[in-house]
Amino acid sequence: MFQTRGLLENASVTFNGETISTDANGEAFFVGVTQGKNKPYSVSKTGYVSAQGTIDIENEDKTVEVKLNRQKYSVSLSASPQNAGALSGEGVYEYGDSVTVVATPNEGWNFINWTENGGQVSNSAVFSFIIGSDRDLVANFSKTSYTIMATAGSGGTISPSGNVVVEHGASRSFSITPNPGYEIADVLVDGSSVGKVSSYTFDNVTSDHTIEAAFKKKTY
C-alpha cells in the first residue's frame, strides 16, 4: 500500500498509473502497488504549487508526507489619467487571500470605476476580492467640473450664456455686449459688483459661480 498524508482535501494524487482525490483528512491510499524503485508520484490542486517526487516500493507499506504551497499571484494597479489619483493595494498575494485596493482621487478629480482588460469590475473606490489569478486593474478618474450660470438683463447679451460647464482649474471668459442705444449698467459676479466691464474671466475655477450683466438705455 502507498499512502499520502498532509494534503488538502480534493487534491489530485497520481501514482502507479492511477489518480485519486484526497479525502477530508487530506489522505490518499493506493493498494495493490507493485514493487519497484523510483516510482514517481505527483500532487496538484487548483491554486497551489504542484509537488512531484519518487519513492521505492519494497516489502512494506509506505507513507509520504506532502505539503502543497499556495500559488502566488500579483496585483498591479494603474491610474487613468496617471496623475489623477493615488492607489494602494498593489503587491504579491497567495491564492485565496482577501485583497483590498483603494483609489483616492487627487484634488479636482472624481473616481469613476475599476476596469480590467477593458471591462468594469467595480464602481467602488474601495474594491475587495479573493485572489485566484494575476490581476491588472485600472482606476479611472474624470476631472471635476463646475457650472457658471451666466445671465443678461434686457438691453444686451452675455456670451457664452446659460449654464456653462468648466473643468476644475480651468479658466473661462465672458463677453458683455449692450444692444444699440444701451450701455452696461453693472456686472455682478457671485452677487457682487465688478463694475461696468465688457468682459470678465474666471481664473482657476474650483467652485460654481454666477455672472449677471445689467444694461440701461443711453441718455443724451
XYZ file of N, CA and C in Angstrom:
660
model
N 0.849 -1.196 0.000
C 0.000 0.000 0.000
C 0.883 1.244 0.000
N 0.466 2.261 -0.741
C 1.147 3.562 -0.750
C 0.152 4.594 -0.246
N 0.552 5.433 0.721
C -0.345 6.407 1.336
C 0.311 7.780 1.326
N -0.481 8.809 0.956
C -0.015 10.192 1.085
C -0.761 10.850 2.224
N -0.065 11.692 2.968
C -0.666 12.380 4.104
C -0.252 13.850 4.077
N -1.003 14.665 4.850
C -0.640 16.075 4.999
C -1.160 16.963 3.885
N -2.028 16.408 3.031
C -2.526 17.184 1.902
C -3.835 17.891 2.232
N -4.261 18.721 1.293
C -5.568 19.350 1.365
C -6.630 18.406 0.818
N -7.862 18.650 1.206
C -8.960 17.858 0.663
C -9.108 18.136 -0.831
N -9.430 17.084 -1.574
C -9.673 17.161 -3.023
C -8.438 17.536 -3.830
N -7.265 17.253 -3.299
C -6.062 17.353 -4.120
C -5.970 16.091 -4.983
N -5.403 16.210 -6.165
C -5.269 15.067 -7.077
C -3.886 14.450 -6.924
N -3.861 13.146 -6.596
C -2.598 12.426 -6.431
C -2.517 11.370 -7.534
N -1.460 11.441 -8.332
C -1.257 10.475 -9.410
C -0.068 9.591 -9.060
N -0.321 8.277 -9.058
C 0.729 7.320 -8.703
C 0.362 5.955 -9.267
N 1.369 5.262 -9.778
C 1.191 3.888 -10.250
C 0.087 3.790 -11.313
N -0.012 4.842 -12.173
C -0.984 4.824 -13.250
C -2.402 5.100 -12.819
N -2.588 5.634 -11.623
C -3.915 5.899 -11.082
C -3.936 7.290 -10.464
N -5.072 7.970 -10.555
C -5.243 9.290 -9.940
C -6.379 9.224 -8.931
N -6.082 9.643 -7.704
C -7.052 9.604 -6.618
C -7.137 10.990 -5.995
N -8.342 11.401 -5.623
C -8.533 12.656 -4.890
C -8.416 12.393 -3.393
N -7.776 13.303 -2.689
C -7.603 13.135 -1.252
C -8.942 13.282 -0.533
N -9.043 12.632 0.612
C -10.281 12.676 1.386
C -10.299 13.907 2.293
N -11.298 13.945 3.206
C -11.463 15.106 4.080
C -10.271 15.312 5.008
N -9.491 14.234 5.225
C -8.289 14.335 6.059
C -7.042 14.653 5.239
N -7.242 14.845 3.944
C -6.101 15.145 3.083
C -5.257 13.929 2.778
N -5.856 12.726 2.781
C -5.099 11.497 2.566
C -5.584 10.772 1.316
N -4.672 10.069 0.693
C -4.999 9.232 -0.462
C -4.311 7.884 -0.286
N -5.026 6.791 -0.592
C -4.499 5.435 -0.411
C -4.447 4.715 -1.756
N -3.320 4.100 -2.018
C -3.162 3.275 -3.213
C -2.852 1.850 -2.752
N -3.634 0.883 -3.187
C -3.444 -0.513 -2.778
C -3.059 -1.350 -3.986
N -2.452 -2.472 -3.702
C -2.055 -3.385 -4.774
C -0.938 -2.828 -5.623
N -0.061 -2.049 -4.995
C 1.032 -1.415 -5.736
C 2.166 -2.420 -5.924
N 2.641 -2.546 -7.131
C 3.763 -3.446 -7.404
C 5.068 -2.835 -6.919
N 6.016 -3.725 -6.612
C 7.313 -3.256 -6.127
C 8.078 -2.565 -7.253
N 9.005 -1.715 -6.831
C 9.846 -1.011 -7.794
C 10.552 0.162 -7.167
N 11.628 0.564 -7.794
C 12.393 1.697 -7.281
C 12.078 2.954 -8.094
N 12.200 4.081 -7.414
C 11.987 5.393 -8.052
C 10.645 5.478 -8.780
N 9.621 5.016 -8.097
C 8.277 5.107 -8.680
C 7.775 6.545 -8.496
N 7.415 7.230 -9.590
C 7.065 8.646 -9.499
C 5.632 8.865 -8.987
N 5.467 9.981 -8.309
C 4.128 10.437 -7.914
C 4.057 11.947 -8.125
N 2.845 12.462 -8.291
C 2.649 13.907 -8.427
C 1.365 14.289 -7.708
N 1.349 15.508 -7.177
C 0.207 16.011 -6.424
C -0.121 17.414 -6.938
N -1.403 17.679 -7.175
C -1.790 19.000 -7.683
C -3.143 19.396 -7.119
N -3.360 20.709 -7.038
C -4.650 21.270 -6.640
C -4.692 22.697 -7.145
N -5.852 23.101 -7.639
C -6.005 24.460 -8.162
C -5.608 25.487 -7.105
N -4.747 26.418 -7.516
C -4.316 27.480 -6.617
C -3.090 27.137 -5.796
N -2.529 25.936 -6.009
C -1.363 25.504 -5.244
C -0.254 25.066 -6.195
N 0.990 25.138 -5.704
C 2.141 24.714 -6.496
C 2.207 23.191 -6.464
N 2.228 22.577 -7.619
C 2.262 21.115 -7.692
C 3.546 20.561 -7.082
N 3.444 19.317 -6.578
C 4.603 18.655 -5.978
C 4.822 17.319 -6.687
N 6.080 16.959 -6.888
C 6.445 15.689 -7.516
C 7.541 15.016 -6.699
N 7.651 13.743 -6.900
C 8.717 13.002 -6.228
C 8.721 11.552 -6.660
N 9.630 10.778 -6.075
C 9.702 9.336 -6.336
C 9.807 8.603 -5.008
N 9.457 7.322 -5.034
C 9.538 6.504 -3.827
C 9.837 5.064 -4.230
N 10.578 4.380 -3.360
C 10.867 2.960 -3.582
C 9.808 2.125 -2.874
N 9.160 1.244 -3.583
C 8.166 0.348 -3.012
C 8.799 -1.039 -2.874
N 8.928 -1.499 -1.629
C 9.537 -2.802 -1.383
C 8.525 -3.689 -0.661
N 8.974 -4.436 0.358
C 8.086 -5.390 1.020
C 7.416 -4.801 2.252
N 6.962 -3.521 2.122
C 6.284 -2.898 3.256
C 5.444 -1.732 2.747
N 4.465 -1.361 3.576
C 3.663 -0.199 3.222
C 4.515 1.065 3.330
N 4.193 2.077 2.527
C 4.926 3.339 2.540
C 3.947 4.515 2.697
N 4.404 5.471 3.485
C 3.634 6.702 3.675
C 4.504 7.893 3.303
N 3.949 8.809 2.527
C 4.673 10.012 2.118
C 3.927 11.236 2.637
N 4.658 12.111 3.324
C 4.089 13.382 3.784
C 4.321 14.434 2.689
N 3.256 15.043 2.221
C 3.357 16.040 1.151
C 2.672 17.320 1.598
N 3.341 18.440 1.411
C 2.750 19.747 1.723
C 2.748 20.595 0.451
N 1.585 21.122 0.118
C 1.475 21.998 -1.045
C 1.493 23.457 -0.596
N 2.280 24.254 -1.283
C 2.337 25.691 -1.011
C 1.354 26.428 -1.906
N 0.735 27.455 -1.348
C -0.223 28.229 -2.128
C 0.484 28.981 -3.262
N -0.182 29.016 -4.396
C 0.332 29.750 -5.557
C 0.354 31.240 -5.243
N 1.358 31.923 -5.750
C 1.462 33.370 -5.551
C 1.000 34.102 -6.809
N 0.254 35.197 -6.579
C -0.255 35.994 -7.685
C 0.030 37.468 -7.420
N 0.153 38.224 -8.486
C 0.456 39.651 -8.358
C -0.775 40.496 -8.679
N -0.875 41.620 -7.969
C -1.909 42.616 -8.234
C -1.206 43.892 -8.681
N -1.445 44.307 -9.920
C -0.846 45.520 -10.480
C -1.935 46.583 -10.631
N -1.595 47.808 -10.253
C -2.562 48.910 -10.307
C -2.014 50.055 -11.147
N -2.896 50.726 -11.875
C -2.526 51.929 -12.609
C -3.711 52.872 -12.623
N -3.409 54.159 -12.764
C -4.450 55.188 -12.788
C -4.577 55.757 -14.194
N -5.791 56.087 -14.580
C -6.052 56.716 -15.876
C -6.970 57.925 -15.680
N -6.423 59.143 -15.958
C -5.057 59.510 -16.306
C -4.084 59.244 -15.146
N -2.785 59.233 -15.456
C -1.783 58.811 -14.493
C -1.738 59.690 -13.250
N -1.955 60.986 -13.418
C -1.804 61.919 -12.292
C -3.112 62.195 -11.562
N -4.143 61.363 -11.813
C -5.472 61.685 -11.305
C -5.712 61.238 -9.870
N -4.933 60.271 -9.369
C -5.201 59.791 -8.026
C -4.111 58.902 -7.491
N -4.221 58.579 -6.193
C -3.277 57.697 -5.516
C -3.924 56.320 -5.341
N -3.120 55.261 -5.495
C -3.623 53.889 -5.426
C -2.880 53.105 -4.360
N -3.575 52.204 -3.681
C -2.936 51.330 -2.706
C -3.510 49.928 -2.822
N -2.699 48.932 -2.459
C -3.123 47.537 -2.512
C -2.335 46.697 -3.493
N -1.440 47.328 -4.250
C -0.630 46.578 -5.204
C 0.355 45.684 -4.461
N 0.631 44.482 -5.007
C 1.601 43.598 -4.366
C 1.435 42.160 -4.800
N 2.118 41.276 -4.069
C 2.068 39.832 -4.333
C 1.286 39.170 -3.206
N 0.326 38.316 -3.574
C -0.546 37.651 -2.610
C -0.575 36.154 -2.892
N -1.031 35.386 -1.911
C -1.173 33.948 -2.080
C -2.614 33.589 -2.409
N -2.782 32.490 -3.117
C -4.101 32.014 -3.538
C -5.064 32.001 -2.352
N -6.260 32.583 -2.566
C -7.279 32.595 -1.531
C -7.222 33.781 -0.602
N -6.172 34.615 -0.709
C -6.087 35.804 0.144
C -7.187 36.797 -0.215
N -7.638 37.533 0.790
C -8.556 38.650 0.556
C -7.730 39.902 0.280
N -8.017 40.543 -0.833
C -7.253 41.719 -1.263
C -8.191 42.918 -1.323
N -7.715 44.049 -0.833
C -8.471 45.302 -0.934
C -7.610 46.349 -1.606
N -8.118 46.924 -2.688
C -7.412 48.007 -3.378
C -8.232 49.284 -3.201
N -7.518 50.405 -3.082
C -8.175 51.682 -2.805
C -7.684 52.726 -3.797
N -8.614 53.475 -4.377
C -8.288 54.587 -5.273
C -8.733 55.893 -4.614
N -7.781 56.802 -4.429
C -8.077 58.092 -3.800
C -7.826 59.202 -4.812
N -8.879 59.878 -5.290
C -8.683 60.918 -6.314
C -7.917 62.112 -5.764
N -7.069 62.680 -6.596
C -6.400 63.930 -6.258
C -7.403 65.080 -6.347
N -6.992 66.233 -5.843
C -7.863 67.403 -5.890
C -8.251 67.713 -7.329
N -9.540 67.936 -7.529
C -10.036 68.269 -8.865
C -10.394 67.073 -9.713
N -10.344 65.861 -9.113
C -10.673 64.647 -9.869
C -11.746 63.853 -9.126
N -12.506 63.068 -9.890
C -13.510 62.162 -9.336
C -13.206 60.735 -9.764
N -13.390 59.787 -8.838
C -13.230 58.372 -9.188
C -14.438 57.909 -10.004
N -14.178 57.115 -11.064
C -15.258 56.569 -11.893
C -15.458 55.090 -11.582
N -14.443 54.266 -11.870
C -14.568 52.832 -11.655
C -13.216 52.136 -11.779
N -13.218 50.839 -11.435
C -12.080 49.954 -11.689
C -12.401 49.132 -12.935
N -11.431 49.012 -13.834
C -11.610 48.160 -15.003
C -10.435 47.197 -15.108
N -10.684 46.103 -15.828
C -9.643 45.109 -16.098
C -9.865 44.558 -17.492
N -8.827 44.627 -18.314
C -8.940 44.197 -19.715
C -10.087 44.908 -20.417
N -10.322 46.174 -20.053
C -11.335 46.984 -20.719
C -12.736 46.838 -20.167
N -12.961 45.920 -19.230
C -14.294 45.717 -18.670
C -14.367 46.177 -17.222
N -15.509 46.725 -16.840
C -15.679 47.214 -15.474
C -15.757 46.051 -14.493
N -15.040 46.179 -13.359
C -15.102 45.155 -12.321
C -15.665 45.706 -11.015
N -15.647 47.026 -10.840
C -16.233 47.625 -9.642
C -16.376 49.121 -9.862
N -17.443 49.698 -9.293
C -17.609 51.153 -9.328
C -17.380 51.761 -7.953
N -16.776 50.985 -7.064
C -16.446 51.466 -5.720
C -14.951 51.742 -5.633
N -14.589 52.885 -5.055
C -13.168 53.232 -4.920
C -12.437 52.245 -4.030
N -13.150 51.617 -3.085
C -12.580 50.572 -2.228
C -13.116 49.238 -2.741
N -12.248 48.450 -3.368
C -12.648 47.228 -4.057
C -11.949 46.031 -3.410
N -12.737 45.068 -2.926
C -12.183 43.869 -2.282
C -12.540 42.623 -3.086
N -11.613 41.661 -3.120
C -11.849 40.416 -3.851
C -10.928 39.327 -3.294
N -11.272 38.066 -3.587
C -10.443 36.918 -3.235
C -9.583 36.594 -4.448
N -8.283 36.533 -4.236
C -7.392 36.393 -5.391
C -7.234 34.928 -5.793
N -7.315 34.718 -7.120
C -7.115 33.386 -7.660
C -6.369 33.420 -8.981
N -5.877 34.607 -9.333
C -5.113 34.781 -10.573
C -4.431 36.143 -10.512
N -3.499 36.373 -11.417
C -2.891 37.700 -11.510
C -3.966 38.710 -11.899
N -3.895 39.899 -11.310
C -4.864 40.952 -11.616
C -4.120 42.206 -12.069
N -4.640 42.828 -13.118
C -4.099 44.077 -13.653
C -5.246 45.072 -13.714
N -5.375 45.896 -12.675
C -6.536 46.764 -12.513
C -6.202 48.210 -12.851
N -7.165 48.887 -13.463
C -7.008 50.301 -13.812
C -8.080 51.099 -13.080
N -7.641 52.115 -12.325
C -8.573 53.038 -11.667
C -8.794 54.221 -12.601
N -10.046 54.444 -12.977
C -10.378 55.500 -13.925
C -10.958 56.712 -13.194
N -10.508 57.895 -13.612
C -10.918 59.145 -12.986
C -11.398 60.124 -14.052
N -12.196 61.093 -13.622
C -12.616 62.187 -14.504
C -12.400 63.499 -13.771
N -12.172 64.550 -14.543
C -11.991 65.870 -13.950
C -13.290 66.349 -13.309
N -13.167 66.952 -12.143
C -14.322 67.583 -11.512
C -14.734 68.788 -12.352
N -16.014 68.977 -12.541
C -16.493 70.116 -13.330
C -17.446 70.960 -12.496
N -17.519 72.234 -12.863
C -18.354 73.206 -12.155
C -19.212 73.944 -13.174
N -20.246 74.615 -12.668
C -21.167 75.343 -13.534
C -21.112 76.836 -13.235
N -20.935 77.611 -14.283
C -21.043 79.064 -14.185
C -22.353 79.464 -14.863
N -23.275 80.038 -14.091
C -24.569 80.444 -14.635
C -24.473 81.894 -15.097
N -24.559 82.111 -16.409
C -24.400 83.438 -17.000
C -25.743 83.936 -17.525
N -26.148 85.119 -17.056
C -27.430 85.695 -17.484
C -27.240 87.167 -17.829
N -28.124 87.668 -18.676
C -28.098 89.078 -19.078
C -29.513 89.640 -19.000
N -29.610 90.869 -18.496
C -30.903 91.544 -18.468
C -31.244 92.094 -19.839
N -32.390 92.760 -19.957
C -32.806 93.332 -21.236
C -31.866 94.468 -21.622
N -31.598 94.551 -22.922
C -30.737 95.605 -23.419
C -29.347 95.142 -23.792
N -29.091 93.842 -23.736
C -27.762 93.366 -24.110
C -27.639 91.862 -23.973
N -26.429 91.376 -24.207
C -26.183 89.925 -24.168
C -24.896 89.641 -23.417
N -24.789 88.382 -22.953
C -23.539 87.874 -22.394
C -23.220 86.587 -23.132
N -21.957 86.421 -23.462
C -21.550 85.250 -24.240
C -20.304 84.614 -23.625
N -20.351 83.303 -23.402
C -21.492 82.407 -23.550
C -22.532 82.671 -22.471
N -23.716 82.150 -22.673
C -24.795 82.369 -21.713
C -25.367 81.029 -21.265
N -26.165 81.090 -20.206
C -26.758 79.869 -19.678
C -25.828 79.179 -18.697
N -25.997 77.876 -18.526
C -25.157 77.082 -17.623
C -23.911 76.624 -18.374
N -22.790 77.227 -18.056
C -21.527 76.955 -18.736
C -20.687 76.030 -17.849
N -20.322 74.855 -18.375
C -19.559 73.864 -17.599
C -18.071 74.108 -17.789
N -17.347 74.155 -16.659
C -15.903 74.410 -16.673
C -15.209 73.354 -15.814
N -14.119 72.775 -16.317
C -13.379 71.775 -15.553
C -12.562 72.421 -14.441
N -12.284 71.632 -13.409
C -11.502 72.097 -12.271
C -10.165 72.674 -12.737
N -9.869 73.893 -12.264
C -8.589 74.526 -12.574
C -8.536 75.273 -13.886
N -9.594 75.153 -14.695
C -9.600 75.842 -15.992
C -10.071 77.288 -15.820
N -9.956 78.050 -16.892
C -10.415 79.442 -16.904
C -11.517 79.599 -17.943
N -12.390 80.598 -17.724
C -13.473 80.852 -18.682
C -13.755 82.335 -18.734
N -13.776 82.869 -19.956
C -14.032 84.294 -20.158
C -15.435 84.518 -20.704
N -16.006 85.665 -20.330
C -17.348 86.050 -20.782
C -17.292 87.463 -21.362
N -18.025 87.642 -22.445
C -18.114 88.955 -23.092
C -19.500 89.542 -22.855
N -19.533 90.814 -22.469
C -20.801 91.509 -22.208
C -20.971 92.578 -23.284
N -22.084 92.524 -24.031
C -22.289 93.433 -25.164
C -23.661 94.099 -25.071
N -23.708 95.433 -24.990
C -25.011 96.108 -24.968
C -25.608 96.184 -26.376
N -26.903 96.233 -26.457
C -27.581 96.436 -27.729
C -27.426 97.905 -28.131
N -27.667 98.216 -29.414
C -27.626 99.627 -29.827
C -28.568 100.473 -28.969
N -28.065 101.613 -28.505
C -28.854 102.515 -27.686
C -28.803 102.177 -26.205
N -28.026 101.125 -25.857
C -27.894 100.727 -24.457
C -26.419 100.753 -24.044
N -26.200 100.786 -22.754
C -24.853 100.684 -22.209
C -24.888 99.751 -20.994
N -23.694 99.284 -20.595
C -23.610 98.380 -19.458
C -23.850 99.172 -18.172
N -24.783 98.685 -17.374
C -25.069 99.345 -16.104
C -24.212 98.759 -14.983
N -24.052 97.431 -14.978
C -23.262 96.775 -13.933
C -23.113 95.304 -14.292
N -22.067 94.710 -13.740
C -21.871 93.259 -13.871
C -21.683 92.699 -12.471
N -22.494 91.707 -12.127
C -22.419 91.074 -10.811
C -21.811 89.686 -10.940
N -20.785 89.438 -10.152
C -20.149 88.116 -10.088
C -20.389 87.550 -8.698
N -21.085 86.437 -8.650
C -21.459 85.807 -7.373
C -22.166 86.816 -6.467
N -22.965 87.690 -7.103
C -23.766 88.645 -6.361
C -23.073 89.945 -6.012
N -21.781 90.072 -6.336
C -21.039 91.299 -6.020
C -20.659 92.030 -7.297
N -20.729 93.352 -7.254
C -20.434 94.156 -8.437
C -18.947 94.137 -8.772
N -18.665 93.993 -10.070
C -17.285 94.122 -10.555
C -17.175 95.323 -11.493
N -18.242 96.141 -11.558
C -18.207 97.347 -12.365
C -18.818 97.173 -13.736
N -18.688 98.234 -14.538
C -19.265 98.240 -15.884
C -18.263 97.669 -16.877
N -17.917 96.387 -16.678
C -16.882 95.760 -17.518
C -17.523 95.104 -18.733
N -16.781 95.090 -19.833
C -17.293 94.467 -21.060
C -16.843 93.007 -21.188
N -15.959 92.595 -20.295
C -15.547 91.188 -20.287
C -15.115 90.808 -18.870
N -15.228 89.524 -18.585
C -14.796 89.052 -17.261
C -14.301 87.607 -17.401
N -13.192 87.306 -16.688
C -12.608 85.963 -16.755
C -12.570 85.334 -15.361
N -13.076 84.132 -15.273
C -12.921 83.319 -14.062
C -11.640 82.501 -14.222
N -10.672 82.744 -13.360
C -9.403 82.016 -13.418
C -9.392 80.883 -12.390
N -8.772 79.760 -12.778
C -8.578 78.619 -11.865
C -9.888 78.286 -11.135
N -10.870 77.893 -11.884
C -12.199 77.633 -11.333
C -12.168 76.400 -10.429
N -12.662 76.559 -9.189
C -12.714 75.443 -8.235
C -14.072 75.337 -7.544
N -15.058 76.072 -8.061
C -16.400 76.011 -7.484
C -17.394 76.581 -8.492
N -18.675 76.430 -8.193
C -19.712 77.030 -9.034
C -19.706 78.553 -8.875
N -20.163 79.257 -9.936
C -20.216 80.726 -9.904
C -21.462 81.204 -10.646
N -21.726 82.502 -10.473
C -22.753 83.168 -11.276
C -22.178 84.468 -11.806
N -22.652 84.879 -12.974
C -22.304 86.182 -13.526
C -23.565 86.742 -14.185
N -23.867 87.998 -13.874
C -25.099 88.616 -14.370
C -24.795 90.005 -14.897
N -25.205 90.270 -16.130
C -25.000 91.578 -16.743
C -26.292 92.375 -16.756
N -26.209 93.656 -16.364
C -27.367 94.545 -16.380
C -27.072 95.710 -17.339
N -28.098 96.169 -18.020
C -27.930 97.234 -19.019
C -28.939 98.353 -18.743
N -28.629 99.532 -19.293
C -29.559 100.642 -19.208
C -29.509 101.433 -20.514
N -30.584 102.175 -20.794
C -30.616 102.977 -22.018
C -29.660 104.145 -21.882
N -29.061 104.458 -22.998
C -28.208 105.646 -23.019
C -29.065 106.900 -22.905
N -28.507 107.911 -22.310
C -29.213 109.204 -22.238
C -28.336 110.275 -22.889
N -28.992 111.290 -23.437
C -28.288 112.378 -24.137
C -28.772 113.701 -23.616
